[in-house]
Short mmCIF file of C-alpha atoms and ligand atoms in Angstrom, two decimals:
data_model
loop_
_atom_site.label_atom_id
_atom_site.label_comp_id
_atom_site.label_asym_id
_atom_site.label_seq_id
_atom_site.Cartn_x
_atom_site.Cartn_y
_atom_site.Cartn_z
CA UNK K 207 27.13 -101.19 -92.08
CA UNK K 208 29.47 -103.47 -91.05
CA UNK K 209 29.01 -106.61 -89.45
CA UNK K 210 31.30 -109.20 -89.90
CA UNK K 211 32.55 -112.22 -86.83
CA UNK K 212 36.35 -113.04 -86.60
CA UNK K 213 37.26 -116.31 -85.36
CA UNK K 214 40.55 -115.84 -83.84
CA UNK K 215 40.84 -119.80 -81.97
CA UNK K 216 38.77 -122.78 -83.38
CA UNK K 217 40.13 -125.35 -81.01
CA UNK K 218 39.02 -127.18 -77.81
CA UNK K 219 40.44 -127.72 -74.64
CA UNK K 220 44.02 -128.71 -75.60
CA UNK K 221 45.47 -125.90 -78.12
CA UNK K 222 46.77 -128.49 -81.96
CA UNK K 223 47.22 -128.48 -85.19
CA UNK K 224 47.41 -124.83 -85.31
CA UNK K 225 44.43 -124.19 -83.43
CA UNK K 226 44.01 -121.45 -80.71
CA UNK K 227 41.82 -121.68 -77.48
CA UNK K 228 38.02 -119.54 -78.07
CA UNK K 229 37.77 -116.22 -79.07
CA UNK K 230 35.90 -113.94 -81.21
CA UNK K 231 35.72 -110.62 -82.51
CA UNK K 232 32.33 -109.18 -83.25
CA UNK K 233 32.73 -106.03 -85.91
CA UNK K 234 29.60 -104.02 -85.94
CA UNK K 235 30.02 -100.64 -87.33
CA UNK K 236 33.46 -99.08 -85.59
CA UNK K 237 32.66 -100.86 -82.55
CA UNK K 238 34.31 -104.35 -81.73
CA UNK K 239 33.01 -106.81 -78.85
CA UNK K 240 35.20 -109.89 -77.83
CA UNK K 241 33.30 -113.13 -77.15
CA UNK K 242 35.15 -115.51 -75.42
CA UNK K 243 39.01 -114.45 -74.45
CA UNK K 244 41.16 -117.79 -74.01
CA UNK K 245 45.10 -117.58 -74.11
CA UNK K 246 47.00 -115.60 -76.06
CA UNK K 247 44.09 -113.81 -77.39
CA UNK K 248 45.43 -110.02 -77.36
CA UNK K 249 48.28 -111.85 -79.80
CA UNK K 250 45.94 -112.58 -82.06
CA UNK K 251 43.98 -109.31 -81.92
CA UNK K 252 47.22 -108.06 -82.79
CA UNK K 253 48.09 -109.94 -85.60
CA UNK K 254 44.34 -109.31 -86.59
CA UNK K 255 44.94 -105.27 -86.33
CA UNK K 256 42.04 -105.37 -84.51
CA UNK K 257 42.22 -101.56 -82.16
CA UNK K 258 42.20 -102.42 -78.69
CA UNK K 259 40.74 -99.08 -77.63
CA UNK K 260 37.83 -99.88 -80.16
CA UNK K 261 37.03 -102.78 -77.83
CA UNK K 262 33.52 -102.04 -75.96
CA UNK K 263 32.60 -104.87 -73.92
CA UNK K 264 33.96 -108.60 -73.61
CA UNK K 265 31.54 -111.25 -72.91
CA UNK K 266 32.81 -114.62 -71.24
CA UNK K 267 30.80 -117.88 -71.51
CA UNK K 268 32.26 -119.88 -68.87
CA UNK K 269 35.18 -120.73 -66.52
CA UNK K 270 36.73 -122.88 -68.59
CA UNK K 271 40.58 -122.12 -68.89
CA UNK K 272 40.22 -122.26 -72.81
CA UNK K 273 36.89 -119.47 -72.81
CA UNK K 274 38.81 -117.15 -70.26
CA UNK K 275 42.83 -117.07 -69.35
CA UNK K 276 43.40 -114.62 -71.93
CA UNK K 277 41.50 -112.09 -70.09
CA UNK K 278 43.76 -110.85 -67.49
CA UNK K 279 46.32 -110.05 -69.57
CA UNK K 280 44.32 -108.29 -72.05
CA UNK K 281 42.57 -105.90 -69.14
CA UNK K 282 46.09 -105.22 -68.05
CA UNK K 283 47.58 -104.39 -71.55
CA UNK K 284 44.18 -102.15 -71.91
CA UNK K 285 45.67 -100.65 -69.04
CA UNK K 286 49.50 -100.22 -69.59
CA UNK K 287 48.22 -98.57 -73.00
CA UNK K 288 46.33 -95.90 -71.00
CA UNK K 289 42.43 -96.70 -71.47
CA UNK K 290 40.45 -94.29 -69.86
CA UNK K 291 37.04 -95.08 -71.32
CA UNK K 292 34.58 -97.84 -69.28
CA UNK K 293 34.83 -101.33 -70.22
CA UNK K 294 31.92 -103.49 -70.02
CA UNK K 295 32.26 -107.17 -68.96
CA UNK K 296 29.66 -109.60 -68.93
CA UNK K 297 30.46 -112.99 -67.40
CA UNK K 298 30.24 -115.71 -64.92
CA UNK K 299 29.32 -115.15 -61.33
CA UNK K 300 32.50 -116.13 -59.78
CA UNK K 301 34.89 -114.75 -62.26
CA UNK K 302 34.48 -110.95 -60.49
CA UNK K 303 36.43 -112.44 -57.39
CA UNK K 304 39.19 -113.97 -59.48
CA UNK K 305 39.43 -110.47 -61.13
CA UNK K 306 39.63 -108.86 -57.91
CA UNK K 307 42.08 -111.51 -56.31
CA UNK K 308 44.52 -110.87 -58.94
CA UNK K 309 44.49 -107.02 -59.30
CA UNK K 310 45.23 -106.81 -55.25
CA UNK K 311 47.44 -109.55 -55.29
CA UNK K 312 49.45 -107.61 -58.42
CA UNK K 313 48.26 -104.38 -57.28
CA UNK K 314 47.11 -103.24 -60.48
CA UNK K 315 45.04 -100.28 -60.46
CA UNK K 316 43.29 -100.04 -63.56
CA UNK K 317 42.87 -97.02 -65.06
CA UNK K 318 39.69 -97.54 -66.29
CA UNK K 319 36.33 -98.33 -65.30
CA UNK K 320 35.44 -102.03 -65.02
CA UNK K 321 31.91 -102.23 -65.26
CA UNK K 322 30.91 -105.85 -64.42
CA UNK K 323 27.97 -107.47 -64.98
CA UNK K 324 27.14 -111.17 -64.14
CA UNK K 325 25.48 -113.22 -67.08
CA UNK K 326 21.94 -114.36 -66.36
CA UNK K 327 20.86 -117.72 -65.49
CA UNK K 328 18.07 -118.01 -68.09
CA UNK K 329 17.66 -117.30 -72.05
CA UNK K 330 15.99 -114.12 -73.75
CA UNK K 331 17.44 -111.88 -71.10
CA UNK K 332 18.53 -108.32 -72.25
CA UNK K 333 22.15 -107.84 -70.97
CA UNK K 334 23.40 -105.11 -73.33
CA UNK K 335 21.31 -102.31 -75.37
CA UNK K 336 23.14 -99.48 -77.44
CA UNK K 337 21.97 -97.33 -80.56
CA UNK K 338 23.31 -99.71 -82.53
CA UNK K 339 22.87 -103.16 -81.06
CA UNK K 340 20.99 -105.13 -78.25
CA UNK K 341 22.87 -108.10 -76.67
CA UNK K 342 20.24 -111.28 -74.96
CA UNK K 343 21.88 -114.29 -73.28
CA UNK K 344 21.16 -118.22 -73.99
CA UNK K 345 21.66 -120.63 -70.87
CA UNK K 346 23.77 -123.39 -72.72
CA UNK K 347 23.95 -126.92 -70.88
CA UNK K 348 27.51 -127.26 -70.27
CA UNK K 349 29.58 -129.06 -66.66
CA UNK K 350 29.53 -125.24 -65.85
CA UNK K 351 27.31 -122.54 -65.45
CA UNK K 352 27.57 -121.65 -69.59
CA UNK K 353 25.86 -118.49 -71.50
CA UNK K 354 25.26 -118.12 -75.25
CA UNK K 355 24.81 -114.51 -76.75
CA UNK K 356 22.98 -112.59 -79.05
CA UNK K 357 23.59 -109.80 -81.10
CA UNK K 358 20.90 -108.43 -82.63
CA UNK K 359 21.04 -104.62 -84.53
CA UNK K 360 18.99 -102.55 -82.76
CA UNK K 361 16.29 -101.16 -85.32
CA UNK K 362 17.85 -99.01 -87.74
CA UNK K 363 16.61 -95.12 -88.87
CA UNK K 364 14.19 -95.39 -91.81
CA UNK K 365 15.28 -93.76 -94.61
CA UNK K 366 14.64 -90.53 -96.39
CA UNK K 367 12.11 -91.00 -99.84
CA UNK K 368 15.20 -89.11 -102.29
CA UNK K 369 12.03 -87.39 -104.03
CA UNK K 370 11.16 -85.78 -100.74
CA UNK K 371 14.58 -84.92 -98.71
CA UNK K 372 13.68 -81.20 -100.38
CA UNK K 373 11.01 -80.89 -98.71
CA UNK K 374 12.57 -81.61 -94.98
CA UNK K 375 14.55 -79.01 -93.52
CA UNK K 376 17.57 -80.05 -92.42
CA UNK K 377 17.06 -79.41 -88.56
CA UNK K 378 14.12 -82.25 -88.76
CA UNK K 379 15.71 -84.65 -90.80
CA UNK K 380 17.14 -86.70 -87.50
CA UNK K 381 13.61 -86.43 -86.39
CA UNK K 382 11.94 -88.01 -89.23
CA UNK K 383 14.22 -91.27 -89.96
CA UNK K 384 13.68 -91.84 -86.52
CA UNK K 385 9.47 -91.71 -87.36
CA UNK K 386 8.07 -88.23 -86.98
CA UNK K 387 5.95 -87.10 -89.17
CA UNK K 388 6.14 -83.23 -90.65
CA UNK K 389 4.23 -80.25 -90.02
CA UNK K 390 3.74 -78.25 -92.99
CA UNK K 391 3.60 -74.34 -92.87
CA UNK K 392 0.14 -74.02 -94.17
CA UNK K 393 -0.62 -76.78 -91.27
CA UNK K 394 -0.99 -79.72 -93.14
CA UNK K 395 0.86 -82.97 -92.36
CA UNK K 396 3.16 -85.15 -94.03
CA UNK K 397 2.99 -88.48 -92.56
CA UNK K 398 5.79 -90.55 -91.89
CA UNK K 399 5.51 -92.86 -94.28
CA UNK K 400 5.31 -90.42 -97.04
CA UNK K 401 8.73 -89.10 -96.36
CA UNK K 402 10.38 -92.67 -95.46
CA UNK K 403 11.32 -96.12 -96.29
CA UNK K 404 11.29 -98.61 -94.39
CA UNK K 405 15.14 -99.52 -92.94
CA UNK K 406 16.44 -102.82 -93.58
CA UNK K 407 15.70 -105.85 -90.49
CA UNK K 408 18.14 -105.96 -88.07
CA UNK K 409 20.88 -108.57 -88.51
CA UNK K 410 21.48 -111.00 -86.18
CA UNK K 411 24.48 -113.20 -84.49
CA UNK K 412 24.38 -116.16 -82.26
CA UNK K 413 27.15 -117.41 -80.12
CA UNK K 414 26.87 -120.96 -78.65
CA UNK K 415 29.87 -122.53 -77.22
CA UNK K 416 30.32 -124.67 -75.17
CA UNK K 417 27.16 -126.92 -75.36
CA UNK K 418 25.43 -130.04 -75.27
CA UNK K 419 22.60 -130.47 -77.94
CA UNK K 420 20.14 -127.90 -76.78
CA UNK K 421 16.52 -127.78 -78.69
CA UNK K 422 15.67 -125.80 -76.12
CA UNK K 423 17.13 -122.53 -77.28
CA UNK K 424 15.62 -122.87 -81.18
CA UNK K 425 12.78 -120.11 -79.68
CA UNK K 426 15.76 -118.15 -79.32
CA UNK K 427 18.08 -118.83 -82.59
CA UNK K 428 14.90 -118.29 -84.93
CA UNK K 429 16.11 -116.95 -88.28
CA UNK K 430 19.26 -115.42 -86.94
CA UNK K 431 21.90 -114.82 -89.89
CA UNK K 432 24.66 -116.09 -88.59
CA UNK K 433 25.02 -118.85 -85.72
CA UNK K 434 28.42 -120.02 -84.56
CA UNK K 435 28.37 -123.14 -82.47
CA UNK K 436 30.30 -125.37 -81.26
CA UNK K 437 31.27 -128.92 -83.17
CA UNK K 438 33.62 -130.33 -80.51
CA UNK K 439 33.79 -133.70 -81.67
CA UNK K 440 32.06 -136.14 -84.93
CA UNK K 441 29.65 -138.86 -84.78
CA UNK K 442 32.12 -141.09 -83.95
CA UNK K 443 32.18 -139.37 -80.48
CA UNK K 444 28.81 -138.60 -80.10
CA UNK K 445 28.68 -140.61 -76.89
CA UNK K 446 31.73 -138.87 -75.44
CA UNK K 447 30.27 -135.74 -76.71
CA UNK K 448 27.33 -136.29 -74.73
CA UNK K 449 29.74 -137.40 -71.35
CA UNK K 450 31.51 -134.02 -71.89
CA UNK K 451 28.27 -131.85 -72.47
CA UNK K 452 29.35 -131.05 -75.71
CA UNK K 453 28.25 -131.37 -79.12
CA UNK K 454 29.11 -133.41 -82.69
CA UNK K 455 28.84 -130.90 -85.78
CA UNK K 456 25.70 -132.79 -86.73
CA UNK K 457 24.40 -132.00 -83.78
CA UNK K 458 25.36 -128.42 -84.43
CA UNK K 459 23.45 -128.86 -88.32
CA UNK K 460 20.48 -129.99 -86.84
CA UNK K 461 20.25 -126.83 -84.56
CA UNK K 462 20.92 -124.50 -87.74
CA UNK K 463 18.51 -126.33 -90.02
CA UNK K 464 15.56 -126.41 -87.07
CA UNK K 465 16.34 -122.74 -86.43
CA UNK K 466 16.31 -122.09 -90.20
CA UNK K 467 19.44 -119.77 -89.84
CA UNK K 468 21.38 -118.06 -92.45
CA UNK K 469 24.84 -119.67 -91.96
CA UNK K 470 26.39 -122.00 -89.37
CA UNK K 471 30.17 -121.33 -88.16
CA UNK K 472 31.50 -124.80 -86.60
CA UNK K 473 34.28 -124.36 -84.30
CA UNK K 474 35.78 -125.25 -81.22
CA UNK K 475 37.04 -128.64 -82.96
CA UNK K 476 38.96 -131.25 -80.73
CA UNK K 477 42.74 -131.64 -80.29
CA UNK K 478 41.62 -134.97 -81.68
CA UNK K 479 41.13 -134.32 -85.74
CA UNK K 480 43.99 -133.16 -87.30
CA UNK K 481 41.75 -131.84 -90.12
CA UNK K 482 37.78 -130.51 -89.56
CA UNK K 483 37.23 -132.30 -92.84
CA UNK K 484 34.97 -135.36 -91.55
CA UNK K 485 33.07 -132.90 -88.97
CA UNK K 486 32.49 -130.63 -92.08
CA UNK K 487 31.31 -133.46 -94.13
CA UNK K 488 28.85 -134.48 -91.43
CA UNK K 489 27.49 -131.00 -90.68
CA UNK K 490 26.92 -130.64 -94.74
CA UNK K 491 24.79 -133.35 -94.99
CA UNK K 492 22.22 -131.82 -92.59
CA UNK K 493 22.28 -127.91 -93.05
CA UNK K 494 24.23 -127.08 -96.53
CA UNK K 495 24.97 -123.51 -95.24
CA UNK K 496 27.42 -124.48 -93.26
CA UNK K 497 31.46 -123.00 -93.13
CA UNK K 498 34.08 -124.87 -90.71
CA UNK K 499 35.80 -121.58 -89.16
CA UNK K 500 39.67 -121.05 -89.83
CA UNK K 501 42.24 -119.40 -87.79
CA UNK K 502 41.87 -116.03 -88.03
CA UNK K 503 38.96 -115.64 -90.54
CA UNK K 504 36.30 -112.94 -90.88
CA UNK K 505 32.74 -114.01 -91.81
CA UNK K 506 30.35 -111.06 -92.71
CA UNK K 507 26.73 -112.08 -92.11
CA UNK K 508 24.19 -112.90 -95.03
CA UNK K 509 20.87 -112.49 -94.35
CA UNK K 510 18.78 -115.26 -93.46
CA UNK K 511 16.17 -114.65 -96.12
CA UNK K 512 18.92 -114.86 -99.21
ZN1 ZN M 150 33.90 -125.74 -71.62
#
């Protein structure tokens, strides 16, 4: 199944070089989640031919301008193209009001349901669950109230031993990838792992922008496949880094190696380096794995094990 992270802005506060304020698309199966929705952002989903009405819920970090001013205008376009399905949102506490302000003050009526849910204030929490995928939030140390998410695949169905699918009717097939075991006609029983295999693990994707260094979270970033965090500025900045709660990309290594992740994804690269090279360079050194995200780019998730 597909699951596969497009970065559709890699740059920081001040939109250069070519670089779009945060935002990124999280494919899993048919379903799409937007992390992080900063100007412009339904552009890019355009130019991405990413379906809006495939969108299922929009998760905001923080209420900086660069995380968040796309959002309006997205919910409205949602809107003018005649959504009827719920939207979830999960986001900071006082971004509900500002919502609220500006859809009386424009006197928007969406036509939707806008189901709102404020992120939590600590890490491990459980904020989304589905068939197919469980969202938990990370409490990121940021000037602002900041979250981190995680998307995790919810367990998958085992799957059916080919040598014994003959022997399952059809009706309890359903029943048995999801662990029954089978009741014979002459009484006897089939257990469930004589008529399965085991499913794959669930993959795993971390989202952590915008932070300081936090060794706090590794607990929570343990062998995920894929982590995207931020890599605001290099070591030469490291002190302003630390000023501005964010983080160099070897700070941003050092969280991937101690996590022992699949892959890092740097992004969210200052207005100050025209090219990512030197922060890619730095980041190397520490955790190999390691891709500096372009414009635009999809990343499929590799399991951390290969
Ligand atoms: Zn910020």
């Amino acid at each position: 199944m597909r699951f596969e992270v497009t970065t559709l802005g890699t740059g920081a506060a001040l939109p250069a070089h070519g670089r779009n304020h945060s935002a990124h698309v999280v494919h899993h199966g048919d379903d799409v989640y937007l992390v992080d929705c900063g100007e412009g952002t339904q552009e890019r989903l355009r130019q991405q031919g990413v379906k809006f009405q495939r969108i299922k819920a929009i998760f905001i970090s923080h209420l900086h301008g660069d995380h968040y001013l796309g959002l309006m205008g997205l919910l409205s376009t949602l809107h003018l193209l005649g959504r009827q399905q719920p939207l979830q949102l999960f986001v900071p506490e006082m971004l509900e009001p500002l919502l609220q302000l500006h859809f009386k003050a424009s006197r928007t009526y969406l036509r939707y349901p806008l189901q709102v849910a404020v992120n939590p204030t600590e890490s491990g929490i459980c904020i989304m669950q589905s068939t197919q995928i469980q969202v938990t939030s990370l409490v990121l140390r940021h000037r602002v109230p900041c979250t981190g998410f995680v998307f995790k695949e919810s367990l998958p169905l085992r799957k059916l031993r080919p040598e014994m699918v003959a022997q399952i009717p059809l009706y309890k097939r359903q029943a048995i990838k999801a662990g029954e075991d089978l009741q014979l006609p002459d009484g006897s029983v089939l257990t469930n792992t004589a008529l399965t295999l085991a499913p794959p693990p669930p993959r795993s994707f971390a989202y952590c922008s915008d932070t300081a260094y936090a060794p706090e979270l590794l607990p929570h970033l343990q062998g995920v496949d894929m982590l995207y965090h931020e890599a605001t500025f290099a070591n030469d900045m490291a002190a302003r880094a630390k000023e501005t709660m964010h983080s160099t990309a070897a700070q941003a290594a050092t969280m991937a190696r101690d996590a022992k992740v699949g892959q890092l994804l740097l992004g969210h690269f200052s207005g100050r380096y025209r090219s990512t090279d030197a922060l890619l360079a730095e980041a190397l050194a520490i955790f190999p794995s390691t891709i500096a995200c372009q414009e635009g780019a999809t990343y499929a998730l590799r399991r951390a094990d290969q």
